[in-house]
């Protein structure tokens, strides 16, 4: 009986350890960014509101996730948080001001079917393929990816921004996509 309990305990610990820090190693794909989104929702809840979400890739550290988030928009208070190497750290508190007659939630978004990191990951894959096809780059890598929400709250103007670089550095290729996945602009 003690052996079975020990095996269950070891299995549970290994499960927790294998999940922790996992976000840093997620690939810049739809599946990888779905896992990052799941981690964000696990930390802040399904109903959290955001004004900023970004993922920065560092070759030595992996993915660093930054969010500006609140669970209560009417409080006019948000926190700026980073997830690096499996640990969430709050960088600052933010107090908001909104125009009279509006609500703070009008200037925020939630991760849902309309705005999500799965779509962002899919667009990274699409952008990488475009660079392979058009620029003959063998292994473009993610530099940054983010959701850009307009300051006026017009959700239709939300963009997914993606910056890719050649594997060993060089020119940054910038892609901007609409929520429906259509390319708005690409430059370098």
Coordinates of N, CA and C in Angstrom, one line a residue:
X1 N 0.8 -1.2 0.0 CA 0.0 0.0 0.0 C 0.9 1.3 0.0
X2 N 2.0 1.2 0.8 CA 2.8 2.4 0.9 C 3.5 2.6 -0.5
X3 N 3.8 1.5 -1.2 CA 4.5 1.7 -2.5 C 3.6 2.4 -3.5
X4 N 2.3 2.0 -3.5 CA 1.3 2.6 -4.4 C 1.2 4.1 -4.1
X5 N 1.1 4.5 -2.8 CA 1.0 5.9 -2.4 C 2.2 6.6 -2.9
X6 N 3.4 6.0 -2.7 CA 4.7 6.7 -3.1 C 4.7 6.9 -4.6
X7 N 4.3 5.9 -5.4 CA 4.2 6.0 -6.9 C 3.2 7.1 -7.3
X8 N 2.1 7.2 -6.6 CA 1.1 8.3 -6.9 C 1.7 9.6 -6.6
X9 N 2.4 9.8 -5.4 CA 3.0 11.0 -5.0 C 4.1 11.4 -6.0
X10 N 4.9 10.5 -6.4 CA 6.0 10.8 -7.4 C 5.4 11.2 -8.7
X11 N 4.4 10.5 -9.2 CA 3.7 10.8 -10.4 C 3.1 12.2 -10.4
X12 N 2.5 12.6 -9.2 CA 1.9 13.9 -9.1 C 3.0 15.0 -9.1
X13 N 4.1 14.8 -8.4 CA 5.2 15.7 -8.4 C 5.8 15.9 -9.8
X14 N 6.0 14.8 -10.5 CA 6.5 14.8 -11.9 C 5.6 15.6 -12.8
X15 N 4.3 15.4 -12.6 CA 3.3 16.1 -13.4 C 3.4 17.6 -13.2
X16 N 3.5 18.0 -12.0 CA 3.6 19.4 -11.7 C 4.9 20.0 -12.2
X17 N 6.0 19.3 -12.0 CA 7.3 19.8 -12.5 C 7.3 19.9 -14.0
X18 N 6.7 18.9 -14.7 CA 6.8 19.0 -16.1 C 5.9 20.1 -16.7
X19 N 4.8 20.5 -16.0 CA 4.0 21.6 -16.4 C 4.6 23.0 -16.1
X20 N 5.3 23.1 -14.9 CA 5.9 24.3 -14.6 C 7.0 24.7 -15.5
X21 N 7.1 26.0 -15.9 CA 8.2 26.4 -16.7 C 8.0 26.1 -18.2
X22 N 6.9 25.3 -18.5 CA 6.6 24.8 -19.8 C 6.4 26.0 -20.8
X23 N 5.8 27.0 -20.3 CA 5.5 28.2 -21.2 C 6.7 28.7 -21.9
X24 N 7.8 28.8 -21.2 CA 9.1 29.3 -21.8 C 9.5 28.5 -23.1
X25 N 9.2 27.2 -23.1 CA 9.6 26.4 -24.2 C 8.6 26.2 -25.3
X26 N 7.4 26.8 -25.2 CA 6.4 26.6 -26.2 C 6.8 27.2 -27.5
X27 N 6.6 26.4 -28.6 CA 7.0 26.9 -29.9 C 6.1 28.0 -30.4
X28 N 6.5 28.8 -31.3 CA 5.7 29.9 -31.9 C 4.8 29.3 -32.9
X29 N 3.8 28.6 -32.5 CA 2.8 27.9 -33.3 C 1.4 28.1 -32.7
X30 N 0.4 27.7 -33.4 CA -0.9 27.8 -32.9 C -1.1 27.0 -31.6
X31 N -0.5 25.8 -31.6 CA -0.6 24.9 -30.4 C 0.2 25.5 -29.3
X32 N 1.4 26.0 -29.6 CA 2.2 26.5 -28.5 C 1.6 27.7 -27.9
X33 N 1.0 28.6 -28.7 CA 0.4 29.8 -28.2 C -0.9 29.5 -27.5
X34 N -1.6 28.4 -27.8 CA -2.8 28.0 -27.1 C -2.3 27.7 -25.6
X35 N -1.2 27.0 -25.5 CA -0.7 26.7 -24.2 C -0.4 27.9 -23.4
X36 N 0.2 28.9 -24.0 CA 0.5 30.2 -23.4 C -0.8 30.9 -22.9
X37 N -1.8 30.9 -23.8 CA -3.1 31.4 -23.4 C -3.7 30.7 -22.2
X38 N -3.6 29.4 -22.2 CA -4.1 28.6 -21.1 C -3.4 29.0 -19.8
X39 N -2.1 29.2 -19.9 CA -1.4 29.6 -18.7 C -1.8 31.0 -18.2
X40 N -2.0 31.9 -19.1 CA -2.5 33.2 -18.7 C -3.9 33.1 -18.1
X41 N -4.8 32.4 -18.7 CA -6.1 32.2 -18.1 C -6.1 31.5 -16.8
X42 N -5.1 30.5 -16.6 CA -5.0 29.9 -15.3 C -4.5 30.8 -14.2
X43 N -3.7 31.8 -14.6 CA -3.2 32.7 -13.6 C -4.2 33.8 -13.3
X44 N -4.9 34.3 -14.3 CA -5.7 35.5 -14.1 C -7.2 35.2 -14.2
X45 N -7.6 34.1 -14.7 CA -9.0 33.7 -14.8 C -9.5 33.9 -16.2
X46 N -10.6 33.2 -16.5 CA -11.2 33.2 -17.8 C -11.8 34.5 -18.1
X47 N -12.2 35.3 -17.1 CA -12.9 36.6 -17.4 C -12.0 37.8 -17.2
X48 N -10.7 37.6 -17.2 CA -9.7 38.7 -17.1 C -9.8 39.7 -18.3
X49 N -9.5 40.9 -18.1 CA -9.5 42.0 -19.1 C -8.0 42.4 -19.3
X50 N -7.7 42.7 -20.6 CA -6.3 43.1 -20.9 C -6.3 44.3 -21.7
X51 N -5.2 45.1 -21.6 CA -4.9 46.2 -22.6 C -3.6 45.8 -23.4
X52 N -2.9 44.8 -22.9 CA -1.6 44.5 -23.6 C -1.3 43.0 -23.3
X53 N -0.9 42.3 -24.3 CA -0.3 41.0 -24.2 C 0.8 40.9 -25.2
X54 N 2.0 40.5 -24.8 CA 3.1 40.3 -25.7 C 3.9 39.1 -25.3
X55 N 4.5 38.5 -26.3 CA 5.4 37.4 -26.1 C 6.7 37.8 -26.7
X56 N 7.8 37.8 -26.0 CA 9.1 38.0 -26.5 C 9.9 36.7 -26.4
X57 N 10.6 36.4 -27.5 CA 11.4 35.2 -27.4 C 12.9 35.5 -27.3
X58 N 13.5 35.0 -26.3 CA 15.0 35.1 -26.1 C 15.6 33.7 -26.2
X59 N 16.6 33.6 -27.0 CA 17.2 32.3 -27.2 C 17.7 31.6 -25.9
X60 N 18.2 32.3 -25.0 CA 18.7 31.7 -23.7 C 17.6 31.4 -22.7
X61 N 16.5 32.3 -22.7 CA 15.5 32.2 -21.6 C 14.2 31.5 -22.2
X62 N 14.0 31.7 -23.4 CA 12.7 31.2 -24.0 C 11.7 32.3 -24.1
X63 N 10.4 31.9 -24.0 CA 9.4 32.9 -24.1 C 9.2 33.7 -22.8
X64 N 9.1 35.0 -22.9 CA 8.7 35.9 -21.8 C 7.4 36.5 -22.2
X65 N 6.4 36.3 -21.3 CA 5.1 36.7 -21.6 C 4.8 38.0 -20.7
X66 N 4.3 39.0 -21.3 CA 4.0 40.2 -20.6 C 2.5 40.6 -20.8
X67 N 1.8 40.9 -19.7 CA 0.4 41.3 -19.8 C 0.2 42.5 -18.9
X68 N -0.8 43.3 -19.3 CA -1.4 44.3 -18.5 C -2.8 43.9 -18.3
X69 N -3.2 43.6 -17.1 CA -4.5 42.8 -16.8 C -5.2 43.3 -15.6
X70 N -6.5 43.1 -15.6 CA -7.3 43.3 -14.4 C -8.5 42.3 -14.4
X71 N -8.9 42.0 -13.3 CA -10.1 41.1 -13.2 C -11.4 42.0 -12.9
X72 N -11.2 43.3 -12.6 CA -12.3 44.2 -12.3 C -12.0 45.5 -13.0
X73 N -12.5 45.7 -14.2 CA -12.3 46.9 -15.0 C -12.8 48.1 -14.3
X74 N -13.9 48.0 -13.6 CA -14.6 49.1 -12.9 C -13.7 49.7 -11.8
X75 N -12.7 48.9 -11.3 CA -11.8 49.4 -10.3 C -10.8 50.5 -10.8
X76 N -10.7 50.5 -12.1 CA -9.7 51.4 -12.8 C -8.3 51.1 -12.4
X77 N -8.0 49.9 -12.0 CA -6.7 49.5 -11.6 C -6.3 48.2 -12.4
X78 N -5.1 48.2 -12.9 CA -4.5 47.1 -13.6 C -3.1 46.8 -13.1
X79 N -2.7 45.6 -13.4 CA -1.3 45.2 -13.0 C -0.5 44.8 -14.3
X80 N 0.7 45.2 -14.3 CA 1.6 44.7 -15.3 C 2.4 43.6 -14.8
X81 N 2.3 42.4 -15.5 CA 2.9 41.2 -15.1 C 3.8 40.6 -16.2
X82 N 4.8 39.9 -15.8 CA 5.7 39.1 -16.7 C 5.8 37.7 -16.2
X83 N 5.7 36.7 -17.2 CA 6.0 35.3 -16.9 C 7.3 35.0 -17.6
X84 N 8.3 34.6 -16.8 CA 9.6 34.2 -17.3 C 10.1 33.0 -16.5
X85 N 10.5 32.1 -17.2 CA 11.1 30.8 -16.6 C 10.1 30.2 -15.6
X86 N 8.8 30.2 -15.9 CA 7.8 29.6 -15.1 C 7.4 30.4 -13.9
X87 N 7.7 31.6 -13.8 CA 7.3 32.4 -12.6 C 6.7 33.7 -13.0
X88 N 5.5 34.0 -12.4 CA 4.9 35.3 -12.7 C 5.4 36.3 -11.7
X89 N 5.7 37.5 -12.2 CA 6.2 38.6 -11.4 C 5.4 39.9 -11.8
X90 N 4.9 40.6 -10.8 CA 4.3 41.9 -11.1 C 5.3 43.0 -11.1
X91 N 5.3 43.8 -12.2 CA 6.2 44.9 -12.4 C 5.7 46.2 -11.8
X92 N 4.4 46.4 -12.0 CA 3.8 47.7 -11.6 C 2.3 47.6 -11.5
X93 N 1.8 48.6 -10.7 CA 0.3 48.8 -10.7 C 0.0 50.0 -11.6
X94 N -1.1 50.0 -12.2 CA -1.5 51.0 -13.1 C -2.9 51.5 -12.7
X95 N -3.0 52.8 -12.6 CA -4.4 53.5 -12.4 C -4.8 54.0 -13.7
X96 N -6.1 53.8 -14.1 CA -6.6 54.2 -15.3 C -7.5 55.5 -15.2
X97 N -7.6 56.2 -16.3 CA -8.5 57.3 -16.4 C -9.3 57.0 -17.7
X98 N -10.6 57.2 -17.7 CA -11.4 57.0 -18.9 C -12.3 58.2 -19.1
X99 N -12.6 58.5 -20.3 CA -13.4 59.6 -20.6 C -14.8 59.5 -19.9
X100 N -15.3 60.6 -19.5 CA -16.6 60.6 -18.9 C -17.7 60.0 -19.8
X101 N -18.5 59.2 -19.2 CA -19.6 58.5 -19.9 C -19.2 57.2 -20.5
X102 N -18.0 56.8 -20.3 CA -17.5 55.5 -20.8 C -17.1 54.6 -19.6
X103 N -16.9 53.3 -19.9 CA -16.5 52.4 -18.9 C -15.1 51.9 -19.3
X104 N -14.3 51.5 -18.3 CA -12.9 51.1 -18.5 C -12.9 49.8 -19.4
X105 N -13.9 49.0 -19.3 CA -14.0 47.7 -20.1 C -14.1 48.0 -21.6
X106 N -14.6 49.2 -21.9 CA -14.7 49.6 -23.3 C -13.3 49.7 -24.0
X107 N -12.3 49.9 -23.2 CA -10.9 50.1 -23.7 C -10.0 48.8 -23.4
X108 N -10.7 47.7 -23.2 CA -10.0 46.5 -22.8 C -10.5 45.3 -23.7
X109 N -9.8 44.2 -23.7 CA -10.3 43.0 -24.4 C -10.1 41.8 -23.5
X110 N -10.8 40.8 -23.9 CA -10.7 39.5 -23.2 C -10.2 38.5 -24.2
X111 N -9.5 37.4 -23.7 CA -9.1 36.3 -24.6 C -10.3 35.4 -24.8
X112 N -10.8 35.4 -26.0 CA -12.0 34.6 -26.3 C -11.9 34.2 -27.8
X113 N -13.0 33.9 -28.4 CA -13.0 33.5 -29.8 C -12.6 34.7 -30.8
X114 N -12.9 35.9 -30.4 CA -12.6 37.0 -31.3 C -11.1 37.4 -31.2
X115 N -10.5 37.5 -30.0 CA -9.1 37.8 -29.8 C -8.5 36.7 -29.0
X116 N -7.5 36.0 -29.6 CA -6.9 34.8 -28.9 C -5.5 34.6 -29.4
X117 N -4.7 33.9 -28.6 CA -3.3 33.7 -28.9 C -3.2 32.5 -29.8
X118 N -4.2 31.6 -30.0 CA -4.1 30.5 -30.9 C -4.0 31.1 -32.3
X119 N -4.8 32.1 -32.6 CA -4.8 32.8 -33.9 C -3.4 33.5 -34.1
X120 N -2.9 34.1 -33.1 CA -1.6 34.8 -33.2 C -0.5 33.8 -33.5
X121 N -0.5 32.6 -32.9 CA 0.4 31.6 -33.2 C 0.3 31.1 -34.6
X122 N -0.9 30.9 -35.0 CA -1.2 30.5 -36.4 C -0.6 31.5 -37.4
X123 N -0.8 32.8 -37.1 CA -0.3 33.9 -38.0 C 1.3 33.9 -38.0
X124 N 1.9 33.5 -36.9 CA 3.3 33.4 -36.8 C 3.8 32.4 -37.8
X125 N 3.1 31.2 -37.8 CA 3.5 30.1 -38.7 C 3.3 30.6 -40.1
X126 N 2.2 31.3 -40.4 CA 2.0 31.8 -41.8 C 3.1 32.8 -42.2
X127 N 3.5 33.7 -41.3 CA 4.5 34.7 -41.6 C 5.9 34.0 -41.8
X128 N 6.2 33.0 -41.0 CA 7.5 32.3 -41.2 C 7.5 31.6 -42.6
X129 N 6.4 31.0 -43.0 CA 6.3 30.4 -44.3 C 6.5 31.4 -45.4
X130 N 5.9 32.6 -45.2 CA 6.0 33.7 -46.2 C 7.5 34.1 -46.4
X131 N 8.2 34.2 -45.3 CA 9.6 34.5 -45.3 C 10.4 33.4 -46.0
X132 N 10.1 32.2 -45.7 CA 10.8 31.1 -46.4 C 10.6 31.1 -47.9
X133 N 9.3 31.4 -48.3 CA 9.0 31.3 -49.7 C 9.5 32.6 -50.4
X134 N 9.3 33.8 -49.9 CA 9.6 35.0 -50.6 C 11.1 35.5 -50.4
X135 N 11.6 35.2 -49.2 CA 13.0 35.8 -48.9 C 14.0 34.7 -48.7
X136 N 13.6 33.5 -48.9 CA 14.5 32.3 -48.9 C 15.2 32.2 -47.5
X137 N 14.5 32.6 -46.5 CA 15.1 32.4 -45.1 C 14.8 31.0 -44.6
X138 N 15.8 30.3 -44.2 CA 15.6 28.9 -43.8 C 14.9 28.8 -42.4
X139 N 15.3 29.5 -41.4 CA 14.6 29.4 -40.1 C 14.4 30.7 -39.4
X140 N 13.4 31.4 -39.9 CA 13.0 32.7 -39.3 C 12.5 32.4 -37.8
X141 N 12.9 33.2 -36.9 CA 12.5 32.9 -35.5 C 11.8 34.1 -34.9
X142 N 10.9 33.8 -34.0 CA 10.1 34.9 -33.3 C 11.0 35.8 -32.5
X143 N 10.8 37.1 -32.7 CA 11.4 38.1 -31.8 C 10.4 38.6 -30.8
X144 N 9.2 39.1 -31.4 CA 8.1 39.5 -30.5 C 6.8 39.2 -31.2
X145 N 5.8 39.0 -30.4 CA 4.4 38.9 -31.0 C 3.5 39.5 -29.9
X146 N 2.5 40.3 -30.4 CA 1.6 41.0 -29.5 C 0.3 41.2 -30.1
X147 N -0.7 41.5 -29.2 CA -2.0 42.0 -29.5 C -2.0 43.5 -29.3
X148 N -2.3 44.2 -30.4 CA -2.3 45.7 -30.3 C -3.8 46.1 -30.3
X149 N -4.2 46.5 -29.2 CA -5.6 47.0 -29.0 C -5.6 48.5 -29.1
X150 N -6.5 49.1 -30.0 CA -6.5 50.5 -30.2 C -6.9 51.3 -28.9
X151 N -6.3 52.4 -28.7 CA -6.6 53.2 -27.5 C -8.0 53.7 -27.4
X152 N -8.7 53.8 -28.6 CA -10.0 54.3 -28.6 C -11.1 53.1 -28.4
X153 N -10.6 51.9 -28.2 CA -11.5 50.8 -27.9 C -12.2 50.2 -29.1
X154 N -11.8 50.6 -30.3 CA -12.5 50.1 -31.6 C -11.9 48.7 -31.9
X155 N -12.6 47.7 -31.4 CA -12.1 46.3 -31.5 C -11.8 45.9 -33.0
X156 N -12.5 46.5 -33.9 CA -12.3 46.2 -35.4 C -10.9 46.6 -35.8
X157 N -10.2 47.5 -35.1 CA -8.9 48.0 -35.5 C -7.8 47.2 -34.7
X158 N -8.2 46.2 -33.9 CA -7.2 45.4 -33.2 C -6.3 44.7 -34.2
X159 N -5.0 44.6 -33.9 CA -4.0 44.0 -34.8 C -3.2 43.0 -34.0
X160 N -2.8 41.9 -34.7 CA -1.8 41.0 -34.3 C -0.5 41.5 -34.9
X161 N 0.5 41.8 -34.1 CA 1.8 42.3 -34.6 C 2.9 41.2 -34.3
X162 N 3.6 40.9 -35.3 CA 4.6 39.8 -35.3 C 5.9 40.3 -35.8
X163 N 7.0 40.2 -35.1 CA 8.4 40.5 -35.5 C 9.2 39.2 -35.6
X164 N 9.7 38.9 -36.8 CA 10.6 37.8 -37.0 C 11.9 38.2 -37.4
X165 N 13.0 37.4 -37.1 CA 14.3 37.7 -37.5 C 14.9 36.4 -38.0
X166 N 16.0 36.5 -38.9 CA 16.7 35.3 -39.2 C 17.3 34.7 -38.0
X167 N 17.5 33.4 -38.0 CA 17.9 32.6 -36.8 C 19.1 33.2 -36.1
X168 N 20.1 33.7 -36.9 CA 21.3 34.3 -36.3 C 21.3 35.8 -36.3
X169 N 20.2 36.4 -36.3 CA 20.1 37.9 -36.2 C 20.0 38.5 -37.6
X170 N 19.9 39.8 -37.6 CA 19.8 40.6 -38.9 C 18.5 41.3 -38.9
X171 N 18.0 41.5 -40.2 CA 16.8 42.3 -40.4 C 15.6 41.8 -39.7
X172 N 14.9 42.7 -39.1 CA 13.6 42.4 -38.5 C 12.5 42.5 -39.5
X173 N 11.7 41.5 -39.7 CA 10.5 41.5 -40.6 C 9.3 41.7 -39.7
X174 N 8.5 42.7 -40.0 CA 7.3 43.0 -39.2 C 6.0 42.8 -40.0
X175 N 5.1 42.0 -39.4 CA 3.9 41.7 -40.0 C 2.7 42.2 -39.1
X176 N 1.7 42.8 -39.7 CA 0.5 43.3 -39.0 C -0.7 42.6 -39.6
X177 N -1.5 42.0 -38.8 CA -2.7 41.3 -39.3 C -3.9 41.8 -38.6
X178 N -5.0 41.8 -39.3 CA -6.3 42.1 -38.7 C -6.8 40.9 -38.0
X179 N -7.9 41.1 -37.2 CA -8.4 40.0 -36.4 C -8.8 38.8 -37.2
X180 N -9.2 39.0 -38.4 CA -9.7 37.9 -39.3 C -8.5 37.2 -39.9
X181 N -7.3 37.6 -39.7 CA -6.1 36.9 -40.2 C -5.6 37.5 -41.5
X182 N -6.2 38.6 -42.0 CA -5.8 39.2 -43.2 C -4.6 40.1 -43.0
X183 N -3.6 40.0 -43.8 CA -2.4 40.8 -43.7 C -2.7 42.3 -44.0
X184 N -2.4 43.1 -43.0 CA -2.6 44.6 -43.2 C -1.3 45.2 -43.8
X185 N -0.2 44.8 -43.2 CA 1.1 45.4 -43.7 C 2.2 44.5 -43.3
X186 N 3.2 44.5 -44.2 CA 4.5 43.8 -43.9 C 5.6 44.7 -44.3
X187 N 6.6 44.9 -43.4 CA 7.8 45.7 -43.7 C 9.0 45.2 -43.0
X188 N 10.1 45.7 -43.4 CA 11.4 45.3 -42.8 C 12.4 46.5 -43.0

